[in-house]
Every structure is written in structure tokens, then in C-alpha cells.
Short mmCIF file of C-alpha atoms and ligand atoms in Angstrom, two decimals:
data_model
loop_
_atom_site.label_atom_id
_atom_site.label_comp_id
_atom_site.label_asym_id
_atom_site.label_seq_id
_atom_site.Cartn_x
_atom_site.Cartn_y
_atom_site.Cartn_z
CA MET A 10 49.62 17.43 5.15
CA SER A 11 48.03 14.06 4.74
CA THR A 12 46.86 13.07 1.27
CA PRO A 13 43.90 10.74 0.72
CA ALA A 14 46.25 7.80 0.16
CA THR A 15 48.05 8.34 3.49
CA LEU A 16 44.72 8.22 5.34
CA ILE A 17 44.19 4.64 4.19
CA ALA A 18 45.34 1.80 6.45
CA ASP A 19 48.30 0.01 4.80
CA ASP A 20 47.05 -3.51 5.40
CA LEU A 21 43.76 -2.73 3.64
CA LEU A 22 45.26 -0.99 0.61
CA ARG A 23 45.60 -3.99 -1.68
CA THR A 24 46.36 -3.52 -5.35
CA GLN A 25 46.93 -7.08 -6.59
CA LEU A 26 44.52 -9.77 -7.73
CA HIS A 27 43.34 -12.14 -5.01
CA ILE A 28 43.30 -15.64 -6.52
CA ALA A 29 43.53 -19.04 -4.79
CA GLY A 30 44.31 -17.36 -1.47
CA GLY A 31 47.33 -15.52 -2.89
CA TRP A 32 48.00 -11.96 -4.05
CA ARG A 33 49.50 -11.51 -7.49
CA ASP A 34 49.90 -9.08 -10.36
CA GLY A 35 47.99 -9.58 -13.58
CA SER A 36 49.87 -11.99 -15.84
CA ALA A 37 50.39 -9.27 -18.48
CA GLY A 38 51.89 -6.98 -15.84
CA GLU A 39 49.34 -4.24 -16.54
CA SER A 40 47.74 -1.90 -14.03
CA SER A 41 45.13 0.83 -14.09
CA PRO A 42 44.73 3.91 -11.88
CA VAL A 43 41.98 4.38 -9.31
CA ILE A 44 41.02 8.06 -9.41
CA ASP A 45 39.75 10.01 -6.40
CA PRO A 46 36.62 11.69 -7.82
CA ALA A 47 37.01 14.66 -5.44
CA THR A 48 40.56 15.58 -6.42
CA GLY A 49 41.22 13.82 -9.71
CA GLU A 50 44.37 12.36 -8.14
CA THR A 51 45.44 8.74 -8.43
CA VAL A 52 44.77 6.86 -5.20
CA ALA A 53 46.50 3.65 -6.31
CA GLU A 54 47.43 1.59 -9.37
CA VAL A 55 45.52 -1.69 -9.40
CA ALA A 56 46.41 -4.87 -11.29
CA VAL A 57 44.54 -5.59 -14.52
CA ALA A 58 43.69 -9.27 -14.97
CA THR A 59 43.93 -11.12 -18.27
CA PRO A 60 41.40 -13.76 -19.36
CA ASP A 61 43.96 -16.39 -18.23
CA ASP A 62 43.95 -14.89 -14.73
CA MET A 63 40.18 -15.24 -14.65
CA VAL A 64 40.45 -18.89 -15.69
CA ALA A 65 42.94 -19.41 -12.84
CA ALA A 66 40.39 -17.92 -10.43
CA ILE A 67 37.66 -20.25 -11.76
CA ASP A 68 40.02 -23.26 -11.39
CA ALA A 69 40.72 -22.27 -7.78
CA ALA A 70 37.02 -21.65 -7.05
CA GLN A 71 36.13 -25.07 -8.46
CA GLU A 72 38.73 -26.77 -6.30
CA ALA A 73 37.75 -24.85 -3.18
CA PHE A 74 34.04 -25.53 -3.70
CA ALA A 75 34.42 -29.22 -2.88
CA GLY A 76 35.68 -28.55 0.65
CA TRP A 77 33.62 -25.45 1.43
CA SER A 78 30.30 -26.96 0.36
CA ARG A 79 30.97 -29.97 2.62
CA THR A 80 31.96 -27.82 5.59
CA PRO A 81 29.13 -28.13 8.13
CA ALA A 82 26.82 -25.12 8.05
CA PRO A 83 27.49 -24.03 11.67
CA GLN A 84 31.21 -23.94 10.91
CA ARG A 85 30.70 -21.90 7.73
CA SER A 86 28.44 -19.67 9.75
CA ARG A 87 31.13 -19.04 12.41
CA ILE A 88 33.74 -18.13 9.79
CA LEU A 89 31.32 -15.73 8.10
CA ARG A 90 30.48 -14.23 11.48
CA ARG A 91 34.20 -13.55 12.04
CA TRP A 92 34.35 -11.81 8.65
CA TYR A 93 31.40 -9.65 9.69
CA GLU A 94 33.11 -8.73 12.97
CA LEU A 95 36.37 -7.78 11.25
CA ILE A 96 34.52 -5.52 8.79
CA VAL A 97 32.67 -3.80 11.64
CA GLU A 98 35.93 -3.38 13.63
CA ARG A 99 37.60 -1.83 10.59
CA ALA A 100 34.60 0.23 9.45
CA ASP A 101 36.41 3.56 9.82
CA ASP A 102 39.42 2.40 7.78
CA LEU A 103 37.18 0.87 5.13
CA ALA A 104 35.20 4.13 4.99
CA GLN A 105 38.38 6.13 4.23
CA LEU A 106 39.14 3.73 1.41
CA LEU A 107 35.60 3.83 0.03
CA THR A 108 35.42 7.63 0.08
CA ALA A 109 38.82 7.88 -1.60
CA GLU A 110 37.72 5.79 -4.57
CA GLN A 111 34.01 6.63 -4.74
CA GLY A 112 33.61 10.12 -3.27
CA LYS A 113 30.61 9.78 -0.93
CA PRO A 114 30.81 11.53 2.46
CA LEU A 115 32.61 9.51 5.14
CA ALA A 116 29.45 9.10 7.22
CA GLU A 117 27.65 7.62 4.21
CA ALA A 118 30.62 5.39 3.42
CA ARG A 119 30.63 4.09 6.98
CA GLY A 120 26.87 3.54 6.74
CA GLU A 121 27.34 1.54 3.55
CA ILE A 122 29.98 -0.65 5.18
CA LEU A 123 27.80 -1.45 8.17
CA TYR A 124 24.81 -2.04 5.88
CA GLY A 125 26.91 -4.37 3.72
CA ALA A 126 28.29 -6.19 6.74
CA GLY A 127 24.70 -6.72 7.87
CA PHE A 128 24.23 -9.10 4.93
CA ILE A 129 27.06 -11.27 6.20
CA GLU A 130 25.62 -11.36 9.71
CA TRP A 131 22.17 -12.17 8.37
CA PHE A 132 23.24 -14.89 5.92
CA ALA A 133 25.69 -16.42 8.41
CA GLU A 134 22.59 -17.22 10.44
CA GLU A 135 20.64 -18.32 7.38
CA ALA A 136 23.37 -20.86 6.49
CA LYS A 137 22.07 -22.96 9.40
CA ARG A 138 18.48 -22.77 8.21
CA LEU A 139 18.69 -23.96 4.62
CA TYR A 140 15.99 -26.52 5.23
CA GLY A 141 14.71 -29.10 2.82
CA GLU A 142 11.35 -30.83 3.24
CA VAL A 143 9.85 -34.28 3.61
CA ILE A 144 7.01 -34.87 1.13
CA PRO A 145 4.03 -37.03 2.15
CA THR A 146 4.51 -40.15 0.02
CA ASN A 147 2.10 -41.61 -2.53
CA ASN A 148 3.56 -45.12 -2.09
CA PRO A 149 4.20 -47.04 1.17
CA ASP A 150 7.47 -48.36 -0.28
CA ARG A 151 8.84 -44.88 -0.99
CA ARG A 152 10.01 -41.85 0.92
CA MET A 153 10.44 -38.48 -0.73
CA MET A 154 12.37 -35.42 0.33
CA THR A 155 14.08 -32.31 -0.96
CA ILE A 156 17.40 -30.78 0.00
CA ARG A 157 18.97 -27.50 -1.05
CA SER A 158 22.48 -27.91 -2.39
CA ALA A 159 25.02 -25.24 -3.30
CA VAL A 160 25.16 -24.58 -7.05
CA GLY A 161 28.97 -24.51 -7.28
CA VAL A 162 31.21 -21.73 -8.55
CA THR A 163 29.48 -18.35 -8.70
CA ALA A 164 30.53 -14.88 -9.80
CA ALA A 165 29.58 -11.32 -8.89
CA ILE A 166 29.99 -8.36 -11.25
CA THR A 167 29.39 -5.10 -9.41
CA PRO A 168 29.10 -1.33 -10.03
CA TRP A 169 30.98 1.64 -8.59
CA ASN A 170 28.14 3.37 -6.72
CA PHE A 171 28.18 1.00 -3.70
CA PRO A 172 31.66 -0.58 -3.84
CA CYS A 173 31.14 -2.51 -0.60
CA ALA A 174 27.43 -3.25 -0.18
CA MET A 175 26.80 -4.51 -3.72
CA ILE A 176 29.54 -7.11 -3.18
CA LEU A 177 28.49 -8.24 0.27
CA ARG A 178 24.86 -8.76 -0.62
CA LYS A 179 26.03 -11.31 -3.19
CA ALA A 180 29.04 -12.87 -1.44
CA ALA A 181 27.23 -13.36 1.89
CA PRO A 182 24.43 -15.62 0.58
CA ALA A 183 26.76 -17.38 -1.88
CA LEU A 184 29.26 -18.36 0.81
CA ALA A 185 26.52 -19.13 3.32
CA ALA A 186 25.02 -21.61 0.85
CA GLY A 187 28.41 -23.30 0.40
CA CYS A 188 29.32 -21.80 -2.99
CA SER A 189 32.65 -20.29 -3.94
CA MET A 190 32.59 -16.84 -5.55
CA ILE A 191 34.71 -14.71 -7.87
CA ILE A 192 34.16 -10.98 -7.64
CA LYS A 193 34.74 -8.62 -10.57
CA PRO A 194 34.36 -5.11 -9.13
CA ALA A 195 33.93 -1.95 -11.20
CA GLU A 196 37.20 -0.56 -12.53
CA GLU A 197 36.52 2.78 -10.81
CA THR A 198 36.24 1.19 -7.34
CA PRO A 199 38.27 -2.03 -6.93
CA LEU A 200 39.93 -1.07 -3.63
CA SER A 201 36.98 -1.80 -1.33
CA ALA A 202 36.57 -5.24 -2.93
CA LEU A 203 40.24 -6.09 -2.39
CA ALA A 204 40.16 -4.86 1.23
CA LEU A 205 37.08 -7.01 1.92
CA ALA A 206 38.97 -10.00 0.48
CA ALA A 207 41.92 -9.30 2.80
CA LEU A 208 39.55 -9.35 5.77
CA ALA A 209 37.87 -12.53 4.47
CA GLN A 210 41.27 -14.19 4.41
CA GLU A 211 41.99 -13.00 7.96
CA ALA A 212 38.62 -14.38 9.06
CA GLY A 213 39.61 -17.85 7.87
CA ILE A 214 37.65 -18.15 4.63
CA PRO A 215 39.64 -20.87 2.83
CA ALA A 216 41.81 -20.15 -0.21
CA GLY A 217 39.86 -20.05 -3.47
CA VAL A 218 36.44 -19.68 -1.83
CA LEU A 219 36.45 -15.91 -2.40
CA SER A 220 38.58 -14.38 -5.16
CA VAL A 221 38.71 -10.81 -6.46
CA VAL A 222 39.74 -10.32 -10.08
CA THR A 223 40.07 -6.71 -11.20
CA GLY A 224 40.08 -5.46 -14.77
CA SER A 225 37.88 -4.93 -17.81
CA GLY A 226 34.22 -5.97 -17.49
CA PRO A 227 33.71 -6.96 -21.14
CA ARG A 228 36.95 -9.01 -21.28
CA LEU A 229 36.56 -10.81 -17.97
CA GLY A 230 32.78 -11.08 -18.20
CA GLU A 231 33.15 -13.03 -21.41
CA VAL A 232 35.33 -15.63 -19.66
CA LEU A 233 32.82 -15.98 -16.83
CA THR A 234 29.79 -16.34 -19.09
CA ARG A 235 31.43 -18.87 -21.42
CA ASP A 236 32.75 -21.16 -18.67
CA GLU A 237 30.36 -24.01 -17.83
CA ARG A 238 31.75 -24.35 -14.32
CA VAL A 239 30.37 -20.94 -13.33
CA ARG A 240 26.77 -21.78 -12.39
CA THR A 241 25.39 -18.42 -11.25
CA ILE A 242 26.39 -14.89 -12.15
CA SER A 243 24.96 -12.15 -9.98
CA PHE A 244 25.23 -8.79 -11.67
CA THR A 245 24.42 -5.30 -10.47
CA GLY A 246 24.78 -2.54 -13.00
CA SER A 247 23.17 -1.10 -16.09
CA THR A 248 20.31 -2.74 -17.97
CA GLU A 249 22.39 -2.59 -21.14
CA VAL A 250 25.18 -4.74 -19.67
CA GLY A 251 22.60 -7.05 -18.05
CA ARG A 252 21.25 -7.81 -21.52
CA ILE A 253 24.77 -8.56 -22.82
CA LEU A 254 25.43 -10.96 -19.94
CA MET A 255 22.14 -12.74 -20.54
CA ALA A 256 22.85 -13.20 -24.25
CA GLN A 257 26.40 -14.39 -23.55
CA SER A 258 25.20 -16.86 -20.92
CA ALA A 259 22.74 -18.61 -23.22
CA GLY A 260 25.37 -21.07 -24.43
CA THR A 261 26.11 -22.33 -20.93
CA LEU A 262 22.54 -21.95 -19.55
CA LYS A 263 23.75 -20.03 -16.56
CA ARG A 264 21.55 -18.79 -13.80
CA LEU A 265 21.57 -15.00 -13.69
CA ALA A 266 20.56 -12.65 -10.93
CA LEU A 267 20.23 -9.17 -12.42
CA GLU A 268 19.93 -5.98 -10.38
CA LEU A 269 19.69 -3.32 -13.06
CA GLY A 270 18.82 0.29 -13.58
CA GLY A 271 15.81 2.09 -12.14
CA ASN A 272 13.66 5.15 -12.80
CA ALA A 273 11.94 5.46 -9.44
CA PRO A 274 8.77 7.52 -9.13
CA LEU A 275 8.14 9.38 -5.88
CA ILE A 276 4.51 10.52 -5.59
CA VAL A 277 3.32 13.11 -3.11
CA PHE A 278 -0.47 13.13 -2.70
CA ASP A 279 -2.43 16.07 -1.31
CA ASP A 280 -3.12 14.17 1.91
CA ALA A 281 0.58 13.52 2.65
CA ASP A 282 2.35 14.82 5.72
CA LEU A 283 4.34 17.61 4.05
CA ASP A 284 7.42 17.49 6.30
CA ASN A 285 7.65 13.73 6.03
CA ALA A 286 7.26 13.82 2.25
CA VAL A 287 10.08 16.36 1.96
CA LYS A 288 12.29 14.26 4.25
CA GLY A 289 11.50 11.16 2.19
CA ALA A 290 12.32 12.97 -1.05
CA MET A 291 15.63 14.21 0.39
CA ASP A 292 16.57 10.73 1.65
CA SER A 293 15.70 9.05 -1.58
CA LYS A 294 16.99 11.66 -4.02
CA PHE A 295 20.27 12.88 -2.56
CA ARG A 296 21.91 9.84 -0.99
CA ASN A 297 25.22 9.23 -2.75
CA ALA A 298 24.70 12.52 -4.67
CA GLY A 299 21.76 10.97 -6.48
CA GLN A 300 23.83 8.05 -7.78
CA THR A 301 21.75 5.12 -6.58
CA CYS A 302 19.52 2.78 -8.54
CA VAL A 303 16.66 3.48 -6.11
CA CYS A 304 16.99 7.28 -6.14
CA ALA A 305 13.73 9.10 -6.83
CA ASN A 306 14.18 10.01 -10.49
CA ARG A 307 10.75 11.56 -11.06
CA ILE A 308 8.88 13.44 -8.33
CA PHE A 309 5.13 13.64 -8.99
CA VAL A 310 3.30 16.18 -6.81
CA GLN A 311 -0.47 16.68 -6.64
CA ASP A 312 -1.94 20.14 -7.34
CA GLY A 313 -3.09 20.91 -3.80
CA ILE A 314 0.32 20.39 -2.13
CA HIS A 315 2.54 21.28 -5.11
CA ASP A 316 3.66 24.81 -4.22
CA ALA A 317 4.18 24.12 -0.52
CA PHE A 318 6.17 20.98 -1.34
CA VAL A 319 8.41 22.70 -3.89
CA GLU A 320 9.16 25.52 -1.48
CA ALA A 321 9.94 23.17 1.43
CA LEU A 322 12.05 20.85 -0.74
CA GLY A 323 14.05 23.81 -2.04
CA ARG A 324 14.72 24.96 1.54
CA GLU A 325 16.05 21.51 2.52
CA MET A 326 18.13 21.21 -0.64
CA ALA A 327 19.78 24.55 0.12
CA LYS A 328 21.08 23.04 3.38
CA LEU A 329 23.12 20.36 1.58
CA ARG A 330 26.87 20.97 1.83
CA VAL A 331 28.65 19.91 -1.34
CA GLY A 332 32.32 19.06 -0.96
CA ASP A 333 35.07 16.52 -0.53
CA GLY A 334 33.60 13.57 1.34
CA ARG A 335 36.44 13.73 3.90
CA GLU A 336 35.70 17.32 4.94
CA PRO A 337 33.64 17.61 8.11
CA GLY A 338 30.09 18.71 7.39
CA THR A 339 29.98 17.50 3.78
CA THR A 340 26.60 15.97 3.00
CA GLN A 341 26.99 15.60 -0.75
CA GLY A 342 30.19 14.42 -2.38
CA PRO A 343 31.38 14.74 -5.98
CA LEU A 344 29.91 12.82 -8.91
CA ILE A 345 31.95 9.81 -9.97
CA SER A 346 33.37 11.35 -13.17
CA PRO A 347 33.16 14.24 -15.65
CA ALA A 348 30.99 11.97 -17.84
CA ALA A 349 28.45 11.77 -15.01
CA VAL A 350 28.40 15.58 -14.87
CA ASP A 351 27.75 15.71 -18.63
CA LYS A 352 24.69 13.46 -18.25
CA VAL A 353 23.15 15.67 -15.55
CA ARG A 354 23.79 18.74 -17.71
CA ARG A 355 22.22 17.06 -20.74
CA HIS A 356 19.07 16.34 -18.73
CA ILE A 357 18.87 19.92 -17.46
CA ASP A 358 19.37 21.43 -20.94
CA ASP A 359 16.75 19.13 -22.46
CA ALA A 360 14.27 20.02 -19.70
CA ARG A 361 14.85 23.75 -20.23
CA ASP A 362 14.37 23.36 -23.99
CA LYS A 363 11.07 21.59 -23.39
CA GLY A 364 9.72 24.28 -21.06
CA ALA A 365 10.77 23.33 -17.52
CA ARG A 366 12.12 25.92 -15.07
CA VAL A 367 15.31 25.51 -13.05
CA VAL A 368 14.47 27.13 -9.71
CA GLN A 369 17.62 26.19 -7.84
CA GLY A 370 21.12 25.02 -8.85
CA GLY A 371 21.62 23.97 -12.45
CA ASP A 372 25.40 23.74 -12.70
CA LEU A 373 28.65 22.88 -10.95
CA THR A 374 29.44 24.55 -7.63
CA GLU A 375 32.30 27.07 -7.54
CA ARG A 376 34.64 24.13 -6.83
CA GLY A 377 34.03 22.93 -10.39
CA ARG A 378 35.16 19.48 -11.58
CA THR A 379 32.64 16.92 -10.37
CA PHE A 380 30.88 18.95 -7.66
CA PHE A 381 27.31 19.57 -8.78
CA THR A 382 24.83 21.88 -7.08
CA PRO A 383 21.62 20.19 -5.89
CA THR A 384 19.20 21.19 -8.62
CA LEU A 385 15.44 21.67 -8.43
CA ILE A 386 13.35 21.73 -11.60
CA VAL A 387 9.60 22.47 -11.77
CA ASP A 388 7.10 22.14 -14.62
CA ALA A 389 8.88 18.98 -15.73
CA SER A 390 6.98 16.54 -17.94
CA PRO A 391 7.14 12.83 -18.80
CA ASP A 392 8.52 13.46 -22.30
CA MET A 393 11.76 14.96 -20.95
CA LEU A 394 15.00 12.95 -20.85
CA LEU A 395 15.08 13.32 -17.08
CA ALA A 396 11.87 11.30 -16.90
CA ARG A 397 12.88 8.67 -19.47
CA GLU A 398 16.45 7.90 -18.31
CA GLU A 399 18.16 7.52 -14.95
CA THR A 400 19.83 10.88 -14.26
CA PHE A 401 22.21 9.47 -11.62
CA GLY A 402 22.89 12.89 -10.16
CA PRO A 403 21.53 15.51 -7.70
CA LEU A 404 18.66 16.62 -9.90
CA ALA A 405 15.11 16.73 -8.46
CA PRO A 406 12.49 17.23 -11.20
CA VAL A 407 8.92 17.94 -10.10
CA ILE A 408 6.03 16.89 -12.33
CA ARG A 409 2.58 18.17 -11.35
CA PHE A 410 -0.52 15.94 -11.45
CA SER A 411 -4.23 16.10 -10.55
CA THR A 412 -5.65 12.62 -9.96
CA GLU A 413 -4.49 9.32 -8.46
CA GLU A 414 -5.08 7.53 -11.79
CA GLU A 415 -2.93 10.05 -13.62
CA ALA A 416 -0.09 9.63 -11.10
CA ILE A 417 -0.15 5.84 -11.36
CA ARG A 418 -0.25 5.96 -15.14
CA MET A 419 2.74 8.31 -15.33
CA ALA A 420 4.67 6.41 -12.64
CA ASN A 421 4.32 3.14 -14.56
CA ASP A 422 5.11 4.72 -17.93
CA THR A 423 8.70 3.47 -18.00
CA GLU A 424 10.53 0.31 -19.01
CA PHE A 425 12.04 0.18 -15.50
CA GLY A 426 10.49 -1.14 -12.29
CA LEU A 427 12.87 -1.16 -9.35
CA ALA A 428 11.71 1.10 -6.49
CA GLY A 429 8.71 3.39 -6.13
CA TYR A 430 7.75 5.70 -3.27
CA PHE A 431 4.63 7.56 -2.32
CA PHE A 432 3.32 9.70 0.51
CA SER A 433 -0.27 9.56 1.68
CA ARG A 434 -2.21 9.12 4.93
CA ASP A 435 -5.23 7.44 3.40
CA ILE A 436 -5.21 3.68 4.02
CA GLY A 437 -7.36 2.96 0.98
CA ARG A 438 -5.02 4.89 -1.27
CA ILE A 439 -1.96 3.31 0.36
CA THR A 440 -3.31 -0.13 -0.48
CA ARG A 441 -4.40 0.76 -4.03
CA VAL A 442 -1.22 2.54 -5.05
CA SER A 443 1.09 -0.08 -3.46
CA GLU A 444 -0.64 -2.72 -5.54
CA ALA A 445 -0.72 -0.65 -8.74
CA LEU A 446 2.93 0.43 -8.93
CA GLU A 447 4.89 -1.80 -11.32
CA VAL A 448 8.02 -2.08 -9.18
CA GLY A 449 9.78 -4.65 -7.01
CA VAL A 450 10.10 -2.43 -3.92
CA VAL A 451 7.57 0.10 -2.58
CA GLY A 452 8.32 2.71 0.08
CA VAL A 453 5.17 4.19 1.65
CA ASN A 454 5.79 7.37 3.65
CA THR A 455 9.54 6.72 3.59
CA GLY A 456 12.43 7.26 1.20
CA LEU A 457 14.66 4.60 2.76
CA ILE A 458 13.75 1.00 2.10
CA SER A 459 16.96 -1.07 2.19
CA TYR A 460 17.35 -3.75 4.86
CA GLU A 461 19.22 -7.05 4.62
CA GLY A 462 16.23 -9.02 5.89
CA ALA A 463 13.90 -7.75 3.14
CA PRO A 464 13.89 -8.81 -0.53
CA PHE A 465 15.31 -6.25 -2.93
CA GLY A 466 15.02 -6.42 -6.71
CA GLY A 467 13.19 -5.20 -9.75
CA VAL A 468 10.56 -6.09 -12.34
CA LYS A 469 10.40 -5.23 -16.07
CA GLN A 470 13.81 -4.05 -17.35
CA SER A 471 15.12 -3.52 -13.80
CA GLY A 472 16.09 -7.12 -13.35
CA ILE A 473 15.48 -10.68 -12.29
CA GLY A 474 15.85 -12.19 -8.83
CA ARG A 475 15.98 -10.83 -5.31
CA GLU A 476 18.82 -9.96 -2.94
CA GLY A 477 18.59 -10.01 0.83
CA SER A 478 16.06 -11.92 2.93
CA ARG A 479 15.57 -15.69 2.79
CA HIS A 480 14.90 -15.29 -0.96
CA GLY A 481 18.37 -13.88 -1.60
CA ILE A 482 20.02 -17.27 -1.17
CA GLU A 483 17.89 -19.00 -3.81
CA GLU A 484 20.17 -18.08 -6.74
CA TYR A 485 22.99 -19.94 -5.02
CA THR A 486 21.16 -23.20 -4.31
CA ASP A 487 19.55 -25.96 -6.33
CA LEU A 488 16.46 -27.73 -5.10
CA LYS A 489 17.15 -31.47 -5.26
CA TYR A 490 14.37 -34.06 -4.99
CA ILE A 491 15.35 -37.45 -3.55
CA CYS A 492 13.07 -40.46 -3.92
CA ILE A 493 14.00 -43.57 -1.90
CA GLU A 494 12.35 -46.88 -2.79
CA GLY A 495 12.47 -50.17 -0.90
CA VAL A 496 11.51 -48.77 2.48
CA ALA A 497 8.55 -51.08 3.30
P1 NAP B 699 27.80 -0.86 -15.71
O1 NAP B 699 28.48 -0.03 -16.72
O2 NAP B 699 26.76 -1.79 -16.15
O3 NAP B 699 28.99 -1.65 -14.97
C1 NAP B 699 28.74 -2.51 -13.90
C2 NAP B 699 29.78 -3.61 -13.88
O4 NAP B 699 29.67 -4.37 -15.08
C3 NAP B 699 31.21 -3.12 -13.83
O5 NAP B 699 31.96 -4.00 -13.01
C4 NAP B 699 31.65 -3.22 -15.27
O6 NAP B 699 33.04 -3.42 -15.43
C5 NAP B 699 30.93 -4.47 -15.70
N1 NAP B 699 30.76 -4.58 -17.16
C6 NAP B 699 30.66 -3.59 -18.08
N2 NAP B 699 30.49 -4.12 -19.32
C7 NAP B 699 30.49 -5.47 -19.16
C8 NAP B 699 30.34 -6.58 -20.05
N3 NAP B 699 30.16 -6.42 -21.36
N4 NAP B 699 30.41 -7.82 -19.54
C9 NAP B 699 30.58 -8.02 -18.21
N5 NAP B 699 30.72 -7.02 -17.32
C10 NAP B 699 30.66 -5.76 -17.79
O7 NAP B 699 27.12 0.01 -14.58
P2 NAP B 699 27.74 1.21 -13.71
O8 NAP B 699 27.77 2.41 -14.57
O9 NAP B 699 28.99 0.78 -13.04
O10 NAP B 699 26.64 1.34 -12.56
C11 NAP B 699 25.53 2.12 -12.67
C12 NAP B 699 24.31 1.28 -13.00
O11 NAP B 699 24.12 0.28 -12.01
C13 NAP B 699 23.05 2.09 -12.97
O12 NAP B 699 22.24 1.77 -14.07
C14 NAP B 699 22.37 1.67 -11.67
O13 NAP B 699 20.99 1.84 -11.66
C15 NAP B 699 22.77 0.26 -11.59
N6 NAP B 699 22.65 -0.22 -10.20
C16 NAP B 699 21.64 -1.10 -9.91
C17 NAP B 699 21.48 -1.54 -8.62
C18 NAP B 699 20.38 -2.51 -8.30
O14 NAP B 699 20.43 -3.09 -7.24
N7 NAP B 699 19.41 -2.71 -9.16
C19 NAP B 699 22.33 -1.10 -7.62
C20 NAP B 699 23.34 -0.22 -7.94
C21 NAP B 699 23.49 0.21 -9.26
P3 NAP B 699 33.99 -2.17 -15.85
O15 NAP B 699 34.13 -1.38 -14.63
O16 NAP B 699 35.22 -2.82 -16.29
O17 NAP B 699 33.27 -1.44 -16.95
#
């Protein structure tokens, strides 16, 4: 019988560091296991980099930057396009790899790969449109203009929940702008990053332009933040680590793009289309088993639609099939680790203690380990842990409300501000609530908002900067003003 590891294409199963166009072990000879969250088995042993290895990657990125940034944009664009095509061609193989290390169902893994590849396609085009401007002069002897130039060496530090997409939405604009980039993927999920680097090499991305350095975040992050040559660090992960990176980067005045945690509200008003609101809640809450930064974390439902919504949501939740992401029919995979299970349990216990009712689920499925039953809680309230912290699991808590003002006040009562969703058919309310929600991304009558052509990012403690769209390249470019005198 085939094991998860045998389902992975050999040429994409890379376990060494990718530095300066070569593949090598960490200089201390250490490795760390990548665990399949569905089985607990080791998928592969991956090299652990030392700080010296990271310095070698920065050296290579600095050297490669000179040539890559001078490569004409159409040529960079064609190479990136080739990378995009290779990823799409190998989407099924990459999906096997992603599911083996992360757990999500194969169909979702494939969706993530195509979504991630979309950023390369989009920014490959954008590379050719990095326009400057000519400024009307205030002096006949002078001409004034701006150009956008690549910042230099950049780095990406990424989480385990989207091992492919979180990398590509950083690497695509960085390389399109002419920067070189070093990727430090999460220790749980380094294999997708390494496979993407193998395909980048095959596509003709020059040595040193894209490196992948695997190992400990704190150890390697310190090298990246302290090195003056690294001009931008783009980080996706927890708010806590975002704060550490910002403090560590003060000494070198680095530019930081921070995509941090969320605590998304999803509000269902009485005038919503019930079926659509339930679909939106399912899409937003249960993708990746609830382990996304834009997952609905708090579901606010107005009095008049409350009971019908809870009943319909429960019916849809009961249809989810929890299992190994490789099994046909699985719609919800395992959680990433036993620690993730503990957090969901802690939120459920706290909610029960404070008076909420668990009407569905509440514990692991009969498979045990990391397989958690989709859980529906009613009579939840804003003082519960599940409303204060990101649960990052398949837990849908419903909080009842009466008025629009009350819903907005509760929705904004959090330090986070990434995504927010609401369901209504009243155009006045749609306008008012869209404007009032303190978030970077609003989904109205939908639970799915991600698209490479639209800006994604948070406000408050959810981050700084935007990814995707024409704004997503700004972190990787400097605006340079050129004033030429002696023209008249
Ligand atoms: P995490 O613990 O912050 O880790 C993310 C990355 O940071 C990993 O590569 C980790 O490396 C590294 N890291 C940890 N400590 C570091 C340090 N001191 N210096 C430098 N790097 C360090 O987050 P996670 O648990 O993997 O991911 C879940 C979080 O990501 C959630 O809060 C979620 O909301 C957020 N997220 C946000 C977005 C968004 O777009 N806003 C998208 C997805 C996820 P190691 O693996 O070595 O620890």
C-alpha cells in the first residue's frame, strides 16, 4: 500500500536548503522531521539552517540582486510566467505534498496552489507596469520625474496554514519588482516552499534570486532583522511574532509588511438571505478546518433570524466529512497539531463555564488525534475566550444581537482588524456597516474574499501593508525623485 511519502513526486520532495542556486545540508548537519498531521508519521527530515547558512543566503541574494534588478521587466516577466506555468502543470503533485505536511483536503490544497500561482501570473504582468511619473516643473531649467526602483534583498517569513499561497503572494511581487528574496517557511511545512524553489530554478530564475532557508524562526529571524542588507521583511503569522520582528528591526530601520492574526466578525442581519448567509458562514468558518486568519471567529446573528440560522447552519455542518485529506470525500482535514486541539478545547470549556451551550460536536471525532468535530455553540458572549482570541479550529460560536449599532459595537470590540463579513439586502445598511467595520477587508453577502488582484491586509493589531493588487508591490519598491537641471 502506498504511504503518504510514496505519493509525492521525487523531484519535488526536496529536503535541503536552497541557497545560491544550490542544494545543501545545514552547516551543523542537523535536520528536523516534517510530521503528517493526519497520521503523526514523519513525511521527511528537512535540513535545519544555522545563522551562518542564513548569512550565506543573504550574501547570495545581494549578489544576485544586481543582475536581476537590471534585467528588463519583460524578461523578468517571461521567467515568472514560466514559473507560474510549471506550478499549474504540477498542481496535483504539489497538492499531494501540501496535504502530506499540512493536512487540508486535496481539493483545498490544489485550490491553494492555483490561488498562489495566480499571484505570480498577476505580478508577472505588473512587472511591466511599474510606472514612474513626470512632474510638471516649477522652473523652465528643470525637469522632474519619479521612478520606482527595487529595494534590494527582501525576506519572507511564513506560517504553516497556507504553505504555498503565503509564500507566493510575497515572492511574486518581490521578484516582479526586481528584488531578490529569502524565504523562511514554518518548520511544520517547509516542503511546499522547497518544491516551489525547485520549480523556480527550472523556470530559469537565476541563482540567488530566490532562496529557501529552513529552520528555527527565532534564530534565523534574528539574522534577517539585524542585517542591514535586508531591506524589507514580509511576515505572515501571529501578532506576537510580528511585534518581535518590528522591535528587532528598529536598529536597521527595515521596512516591514505584517499580515497578522485576525478575529473576524460575521454578522447576519434579519434581512439577510438565509441560505446565502449559511453558505457564507460555512465558506468562511470551515475552510482549512477553521485554521485561516480570515475565518469567521465570532458569528453575530440578529434576533429575528437567529433560530432559523442556527438550525440551518447545524444542518450544513453535519454534512462535513472529517478525515485524512487524501481520502475521497473528505471536506475537513485534521488540525495541525495536538496543541491546536488543546486550544479549541480550552475555548469550548471556557464557553460552557460562562453559560454557552454546545449544540453540536464539542470534541474529537472517533478517529481521535487531531480530527475535531465541527462544533456549534449558541448563547456565546463577547467575554468568552472564543470571542477574544483566534480559535483557529472548527468552532462556530453564535452570539445573538438586537440592533445594528450593537452588532457594530461588538464586532469592533477587538484589538484585531483583518476581515469582517456581513449579510444583508438593504443597500443603506450595506453602506453603513461596510464603512463602520474596523477591518482591512469586508465581505458583503459572501464568505470568500481572496483574489490576487485585490488588496489584502489588516488594520489595528492585524498588521501593516497590503498583499495582492497593484498595492502589493509597494513594499518591494522605493519611490525615487529625480530632478534634472540645465535643460533650458
Ligand atoms: P507564528 O508562530 O507567528 O509563526 C509564523 C512564522 O514565524 C514561522 O515561520 C515561524 O517559524 C516564524 N517565527 C516564529 N517566531 C519567530 C521569531 N521570533 N522571529 C522570526 N520568525 C519567527 O504563526 P503560526 O502559528 O505559524 O501561524 C498562525 C498565525 O498566522 C495566526 O495568528 C494567523 O492568523 C496568522 N496568519 C495571518 C495571515 C494574514 O494574512 N494576516 C495569514 C495566515 C496566517 P517557526 O516555524 O520556526 O516557529
